[in-house]
mmCIF file of C-alpha atoms in Angstrom:
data_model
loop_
_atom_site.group_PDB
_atom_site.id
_atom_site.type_symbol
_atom_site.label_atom_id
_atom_site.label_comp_id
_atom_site.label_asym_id
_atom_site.label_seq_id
_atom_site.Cartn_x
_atom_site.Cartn_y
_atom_site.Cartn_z
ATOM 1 C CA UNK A 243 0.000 0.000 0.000
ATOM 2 C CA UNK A 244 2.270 2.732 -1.114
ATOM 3 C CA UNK A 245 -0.683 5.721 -0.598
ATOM 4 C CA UNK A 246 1.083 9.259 -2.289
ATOM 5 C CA UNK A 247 4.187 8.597 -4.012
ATOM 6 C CA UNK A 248 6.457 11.608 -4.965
ATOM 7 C CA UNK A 249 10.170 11.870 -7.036
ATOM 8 C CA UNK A 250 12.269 13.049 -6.481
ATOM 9 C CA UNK A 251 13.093 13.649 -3.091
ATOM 10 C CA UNK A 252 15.842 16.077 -3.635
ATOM 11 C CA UNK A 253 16.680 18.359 -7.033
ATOM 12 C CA UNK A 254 19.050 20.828 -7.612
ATOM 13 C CA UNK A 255 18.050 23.444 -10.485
ATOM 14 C CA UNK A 256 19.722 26.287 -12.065
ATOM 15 C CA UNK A 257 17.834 28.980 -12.939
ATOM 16 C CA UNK A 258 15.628 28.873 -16.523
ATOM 17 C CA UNK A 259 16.087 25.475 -16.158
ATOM 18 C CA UNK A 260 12.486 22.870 -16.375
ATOM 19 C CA UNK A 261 11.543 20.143 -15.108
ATOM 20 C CA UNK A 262 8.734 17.876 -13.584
ATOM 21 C CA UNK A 263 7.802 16.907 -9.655
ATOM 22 C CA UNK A 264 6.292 13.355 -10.300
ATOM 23 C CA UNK A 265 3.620 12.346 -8.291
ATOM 24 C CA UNK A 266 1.347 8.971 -7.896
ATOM 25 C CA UNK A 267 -1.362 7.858 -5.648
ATOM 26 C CA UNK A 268 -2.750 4.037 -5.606
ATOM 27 C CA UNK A 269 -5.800 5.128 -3.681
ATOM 28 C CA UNK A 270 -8.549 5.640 -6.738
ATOM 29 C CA UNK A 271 -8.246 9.164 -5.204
ATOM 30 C CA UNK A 272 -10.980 11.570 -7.108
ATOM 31 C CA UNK A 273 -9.332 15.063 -6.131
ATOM 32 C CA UNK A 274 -4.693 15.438 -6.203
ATOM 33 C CA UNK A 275 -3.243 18.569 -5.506
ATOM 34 C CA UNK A 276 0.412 20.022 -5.056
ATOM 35 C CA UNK A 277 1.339 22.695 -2.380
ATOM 36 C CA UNK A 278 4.738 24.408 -1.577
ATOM 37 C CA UNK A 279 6.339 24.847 1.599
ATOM 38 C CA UNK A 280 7.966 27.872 2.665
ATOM 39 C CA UNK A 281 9.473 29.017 6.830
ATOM 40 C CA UNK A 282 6.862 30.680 8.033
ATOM 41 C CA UNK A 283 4.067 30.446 5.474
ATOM 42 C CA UNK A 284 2.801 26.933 5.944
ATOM 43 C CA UNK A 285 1.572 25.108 2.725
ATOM 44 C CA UNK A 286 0.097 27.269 0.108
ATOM 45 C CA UNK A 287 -2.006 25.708 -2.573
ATOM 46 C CA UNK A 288 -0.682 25.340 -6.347
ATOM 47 C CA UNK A 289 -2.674 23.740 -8.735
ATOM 48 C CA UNK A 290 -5.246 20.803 -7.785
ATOM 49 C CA UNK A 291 -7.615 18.581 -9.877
ATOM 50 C CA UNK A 292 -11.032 17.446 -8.968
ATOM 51 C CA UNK A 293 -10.614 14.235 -11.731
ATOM 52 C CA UNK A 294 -8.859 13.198 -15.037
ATOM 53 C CA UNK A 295 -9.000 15.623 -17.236
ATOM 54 C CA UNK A 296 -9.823 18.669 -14.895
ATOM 55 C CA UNK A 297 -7.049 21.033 -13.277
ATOM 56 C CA UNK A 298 -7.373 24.599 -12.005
ATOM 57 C CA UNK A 299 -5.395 27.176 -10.132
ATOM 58 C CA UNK A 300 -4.713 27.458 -6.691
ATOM 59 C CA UNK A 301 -3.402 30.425 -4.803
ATOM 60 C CA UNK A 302 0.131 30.468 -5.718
ATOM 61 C CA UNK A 303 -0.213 28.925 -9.655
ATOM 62 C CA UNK A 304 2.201 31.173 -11.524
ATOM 63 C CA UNK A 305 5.325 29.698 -12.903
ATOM 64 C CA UNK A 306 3.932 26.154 -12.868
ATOM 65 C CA UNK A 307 1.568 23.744 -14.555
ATOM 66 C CA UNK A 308 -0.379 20.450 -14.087
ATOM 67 C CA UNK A 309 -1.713 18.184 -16.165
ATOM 68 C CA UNK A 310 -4.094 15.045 -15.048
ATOM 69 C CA UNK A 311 -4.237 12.485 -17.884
ATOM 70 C CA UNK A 312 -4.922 9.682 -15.848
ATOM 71 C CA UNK A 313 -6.424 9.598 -11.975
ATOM 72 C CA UNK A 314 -3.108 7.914 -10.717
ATOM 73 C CA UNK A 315 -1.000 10.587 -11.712
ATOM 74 C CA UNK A 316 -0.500 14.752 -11.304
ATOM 75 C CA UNK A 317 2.910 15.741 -12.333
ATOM 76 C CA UNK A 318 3.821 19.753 -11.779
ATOM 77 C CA UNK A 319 5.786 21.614 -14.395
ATOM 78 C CA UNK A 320 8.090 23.829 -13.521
ATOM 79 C CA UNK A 321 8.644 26.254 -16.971
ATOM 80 C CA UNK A 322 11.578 28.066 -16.342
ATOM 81 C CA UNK A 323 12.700 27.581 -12.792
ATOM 82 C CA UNK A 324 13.762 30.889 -10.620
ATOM 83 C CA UNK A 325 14.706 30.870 -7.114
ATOM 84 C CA UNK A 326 11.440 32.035 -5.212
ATOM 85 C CA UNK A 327 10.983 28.433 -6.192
ATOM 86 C CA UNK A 328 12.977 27.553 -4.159
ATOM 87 C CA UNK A 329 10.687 25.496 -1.552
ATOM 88 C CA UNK A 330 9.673 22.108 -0.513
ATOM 89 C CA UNK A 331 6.658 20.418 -2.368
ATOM 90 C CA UNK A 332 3.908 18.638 -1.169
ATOM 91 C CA UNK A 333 1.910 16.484 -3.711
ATOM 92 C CA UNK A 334 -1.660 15.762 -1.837
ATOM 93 C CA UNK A 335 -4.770 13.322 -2.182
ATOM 94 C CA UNK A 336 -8.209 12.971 -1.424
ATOM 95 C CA UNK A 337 -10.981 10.706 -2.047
ATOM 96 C CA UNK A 338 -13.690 12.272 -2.862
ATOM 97 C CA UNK A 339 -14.614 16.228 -3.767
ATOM 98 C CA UNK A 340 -18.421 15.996 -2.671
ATOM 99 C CA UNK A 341 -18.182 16.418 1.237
ATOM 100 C CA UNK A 342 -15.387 18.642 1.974
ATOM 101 C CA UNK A 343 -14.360 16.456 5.121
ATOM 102 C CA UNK A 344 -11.844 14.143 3.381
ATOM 103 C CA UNK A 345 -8.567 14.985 4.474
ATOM 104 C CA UNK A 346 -5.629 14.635 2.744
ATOM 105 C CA UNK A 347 -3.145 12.017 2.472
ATOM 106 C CA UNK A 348 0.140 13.590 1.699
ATOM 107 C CA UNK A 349 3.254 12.169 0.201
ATOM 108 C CA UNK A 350 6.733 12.893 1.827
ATOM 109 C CA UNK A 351 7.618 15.580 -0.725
ATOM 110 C CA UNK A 352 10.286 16.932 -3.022
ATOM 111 C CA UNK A 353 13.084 19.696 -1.685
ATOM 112 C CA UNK A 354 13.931 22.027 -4.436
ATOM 113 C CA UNK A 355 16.651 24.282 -4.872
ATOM 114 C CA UNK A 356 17.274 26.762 -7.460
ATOM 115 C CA UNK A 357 20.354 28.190 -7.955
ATOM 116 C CA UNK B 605 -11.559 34.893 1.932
ATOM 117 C CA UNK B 606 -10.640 31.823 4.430
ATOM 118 C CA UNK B 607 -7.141 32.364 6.582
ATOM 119 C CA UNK B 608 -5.583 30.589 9.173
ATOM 120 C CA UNK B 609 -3.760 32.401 12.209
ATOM 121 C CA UNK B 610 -1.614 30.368 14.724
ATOM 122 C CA UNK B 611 -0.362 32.788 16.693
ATOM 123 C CA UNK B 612 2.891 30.778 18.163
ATOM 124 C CA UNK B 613 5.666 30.491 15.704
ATOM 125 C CA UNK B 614 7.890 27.923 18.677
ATOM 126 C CA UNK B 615 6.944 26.374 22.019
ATOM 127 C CA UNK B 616 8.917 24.673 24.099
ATOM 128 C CA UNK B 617 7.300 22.588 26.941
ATOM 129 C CA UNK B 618 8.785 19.679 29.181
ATOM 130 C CA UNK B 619 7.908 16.435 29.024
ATOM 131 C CA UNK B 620 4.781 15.325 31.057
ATOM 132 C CA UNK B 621 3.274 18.738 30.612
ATOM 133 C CA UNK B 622 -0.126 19.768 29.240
ATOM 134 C CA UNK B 623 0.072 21.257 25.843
ATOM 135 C CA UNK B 624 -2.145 23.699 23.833
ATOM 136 C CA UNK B 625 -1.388 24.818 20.454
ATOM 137 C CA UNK B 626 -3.761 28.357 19.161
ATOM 138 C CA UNK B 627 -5.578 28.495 16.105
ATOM 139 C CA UNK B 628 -7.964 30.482 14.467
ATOM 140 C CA UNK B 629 -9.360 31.291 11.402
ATOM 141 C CA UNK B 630 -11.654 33.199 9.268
ATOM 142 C CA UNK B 631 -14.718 31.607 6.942
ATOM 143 C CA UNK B 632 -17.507 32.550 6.473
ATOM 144 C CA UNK B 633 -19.631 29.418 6.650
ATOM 145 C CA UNK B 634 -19.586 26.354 8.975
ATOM 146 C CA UNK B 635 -15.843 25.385 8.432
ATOM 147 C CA UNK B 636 -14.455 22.005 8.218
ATOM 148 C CA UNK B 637 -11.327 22.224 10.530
ATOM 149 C CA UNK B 638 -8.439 19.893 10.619
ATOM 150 C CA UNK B 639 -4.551 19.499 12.586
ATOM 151 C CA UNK B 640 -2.290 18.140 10.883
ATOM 152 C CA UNK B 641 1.243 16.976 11.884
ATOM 153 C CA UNK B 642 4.665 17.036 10.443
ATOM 154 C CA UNK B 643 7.530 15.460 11.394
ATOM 155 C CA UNK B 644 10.981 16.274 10.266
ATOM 156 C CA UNK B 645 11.525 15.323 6.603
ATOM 157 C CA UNK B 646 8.033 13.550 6.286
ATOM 158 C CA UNK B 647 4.770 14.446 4.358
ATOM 159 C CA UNK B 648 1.931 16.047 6.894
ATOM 160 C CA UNK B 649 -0.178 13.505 8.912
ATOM 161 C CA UNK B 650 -3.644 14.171 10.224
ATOM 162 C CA UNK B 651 -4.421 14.248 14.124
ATOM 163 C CA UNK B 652 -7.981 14.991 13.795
ATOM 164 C CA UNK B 653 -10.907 16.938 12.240
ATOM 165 C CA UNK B 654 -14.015 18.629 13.081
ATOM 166 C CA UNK B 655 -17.205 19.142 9.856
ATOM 167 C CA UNK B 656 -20.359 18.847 12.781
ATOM 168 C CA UNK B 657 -21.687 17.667 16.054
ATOM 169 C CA UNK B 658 -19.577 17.631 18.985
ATOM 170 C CA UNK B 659 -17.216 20.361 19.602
ATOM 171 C CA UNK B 660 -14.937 18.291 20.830
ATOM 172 C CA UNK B 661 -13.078 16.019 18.685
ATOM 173 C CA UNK B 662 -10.784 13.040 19.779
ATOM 174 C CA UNK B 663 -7.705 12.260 17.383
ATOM 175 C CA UNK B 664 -5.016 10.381 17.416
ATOM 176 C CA UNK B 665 -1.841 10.153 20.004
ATOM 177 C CA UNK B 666 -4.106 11.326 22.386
ATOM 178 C CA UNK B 667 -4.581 14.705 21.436
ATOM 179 C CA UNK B 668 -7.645 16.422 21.205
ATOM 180 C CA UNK B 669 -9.223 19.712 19.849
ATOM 181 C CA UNK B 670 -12.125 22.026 20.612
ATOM 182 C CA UNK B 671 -14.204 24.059 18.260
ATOM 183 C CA UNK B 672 -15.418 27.427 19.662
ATOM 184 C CA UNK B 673 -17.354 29.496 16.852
ATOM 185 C CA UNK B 674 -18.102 32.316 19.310
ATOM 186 C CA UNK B 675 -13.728 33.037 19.167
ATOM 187 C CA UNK B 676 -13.368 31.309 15.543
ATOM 188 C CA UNK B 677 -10.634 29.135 17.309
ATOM 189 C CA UNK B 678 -9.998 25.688 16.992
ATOM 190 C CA UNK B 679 -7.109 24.930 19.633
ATOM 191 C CA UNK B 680 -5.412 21.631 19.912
ATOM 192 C CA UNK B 681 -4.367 20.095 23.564
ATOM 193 C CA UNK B 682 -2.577 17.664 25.215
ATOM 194 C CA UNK B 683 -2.944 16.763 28.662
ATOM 195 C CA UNK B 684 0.662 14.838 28.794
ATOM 196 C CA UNK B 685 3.476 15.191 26.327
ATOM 197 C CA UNK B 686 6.038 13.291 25.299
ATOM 198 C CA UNK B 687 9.418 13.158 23.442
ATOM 199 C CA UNK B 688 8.054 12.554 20.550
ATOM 200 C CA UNK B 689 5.183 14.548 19.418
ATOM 201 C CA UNK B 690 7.976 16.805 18.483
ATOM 202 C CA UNK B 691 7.242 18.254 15.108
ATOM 203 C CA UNK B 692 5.647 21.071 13.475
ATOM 204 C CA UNK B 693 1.976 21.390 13.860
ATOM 205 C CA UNK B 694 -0.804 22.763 11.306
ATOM 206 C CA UNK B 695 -4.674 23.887 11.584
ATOM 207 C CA UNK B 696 -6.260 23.897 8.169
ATOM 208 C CA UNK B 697 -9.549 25.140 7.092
ATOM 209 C CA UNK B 698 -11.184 23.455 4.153
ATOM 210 C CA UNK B 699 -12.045 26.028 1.481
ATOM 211 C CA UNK B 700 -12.905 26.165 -2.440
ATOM 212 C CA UNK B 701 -16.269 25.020 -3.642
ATOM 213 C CA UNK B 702 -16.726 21.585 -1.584
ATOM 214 C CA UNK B 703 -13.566 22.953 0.563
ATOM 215 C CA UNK B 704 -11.976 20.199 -1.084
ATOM 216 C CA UNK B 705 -8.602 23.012 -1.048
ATOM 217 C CA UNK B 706 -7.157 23.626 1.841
ATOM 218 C CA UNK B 707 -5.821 26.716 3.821
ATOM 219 C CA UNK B 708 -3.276 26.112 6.120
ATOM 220 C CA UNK B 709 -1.791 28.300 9.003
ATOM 221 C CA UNK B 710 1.745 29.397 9.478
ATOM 222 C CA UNK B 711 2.605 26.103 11.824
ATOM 223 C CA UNK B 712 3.828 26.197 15.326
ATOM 224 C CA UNK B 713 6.934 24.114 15.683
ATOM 225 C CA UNK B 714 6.894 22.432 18.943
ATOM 226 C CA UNK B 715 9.994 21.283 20.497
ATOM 227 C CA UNK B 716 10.113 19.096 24.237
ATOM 228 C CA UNK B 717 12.545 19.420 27.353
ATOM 229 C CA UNK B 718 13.545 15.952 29.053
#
């Protein structure tokens, strides 16, 4: 049961560089959703997806995109990496979208550092 | 739009002692309220959440949390700690149109004397 699966665990970027934060859940999870982690700021929502097929924008969506081609998998996009990206990502999963009491079930999440 | 204050950034308290870690936040409807935990170099965990009924929730490692809409707080306690609960804590308030996203505070780290 491997639940929210994220690679890599560690990256080193320069700057204008791209590159992808894989993530996987085995949980027939309905809703996926990436946040970053900052000191001080807690975990500020990216992009999420309610289903294959469906993304949208969370708070902080600039400089990144998602795609959901399958419900297993939401990889984020970084374009052309800068160091305010610089952060610690969280890739996130819920089961359903209906009740708004699901929590999340978060994988261990990807340290990134742009120089 | 929703927020999340927890006012303590650090506490330190020995071990054995009671515990309570602030938060409140800001929504505008019934809010479904959540702590999370995170230990060092791991994904967040949940401890417990609140949608309805009782405004007192049980969670896990014996810690619980109370739900006070008159102060839009949602603080979590402890009676005992130990060694290792450790870690960085976070209150979240589901938001968005099912409040399927979810806004999370600042985190108070907490750290514990032997």
């Amino acid at each position: 049961n491997a639940g929210v699966t994220q690679t890599p665990k560690f990256q080193v970027l320069k700057t204008g560089q791209s590159m992808t934060l894989q993530c996987a859940q085995d949980m027939n999870h309905e809703y996926m959703s990436w946040y970053r982690q900052d000191p001080g700021m807690g975990l500020r929502l990216i992009h999420y997806s309610v289903g294959a097929g469906i993304t949208d924008q969370g708070e902080v969506p600039n400089g990144y995109n998602v795609s959901r081609s399958t419900t297993e998998d939401f990889p984020l996009r970084l374009l052309s990496a800068a160091p305010s990206q610089t952060s610690v990502y969280f890739c996130a999963s819920s089961p359903t979208i209906g009740t708004g009491n699901s929590p999340l079930h978060f994988g261990n999440g990807t340290r990134l550092t742009v120089t | 739009a929703q927020s999340v204050t927890q006012p303590d950034i650090h506490i330190t308290v020995s071990e054995g002692a009671s515990l309570e870690l602030r938060c409140n936040y800001s929504y505008g409807a019934t809010p479904y309220l959540f702590w999370y935990v995170q230990s060092p170099g791991q994904g967040l965990q949940l401890l417990l959440k609140y949608f309805s009924g009782d405004t007192l929730v049980q969670g896990i490692k014996g810690f619980e949390a109370e739900f006070k809409r008159s102060q839009s707080s949602f603080n979590l306690r402890k009676p005992s700690v130990h060694w290792s609960d450790a870690a960085e804590y976070f209150c979240a308030v589901g938001a968005g149109d099912y409040g399927q996203n979810f806004v999370f505070g600042p985190g108070t780290r907490l750290s514990v004397l032997p």
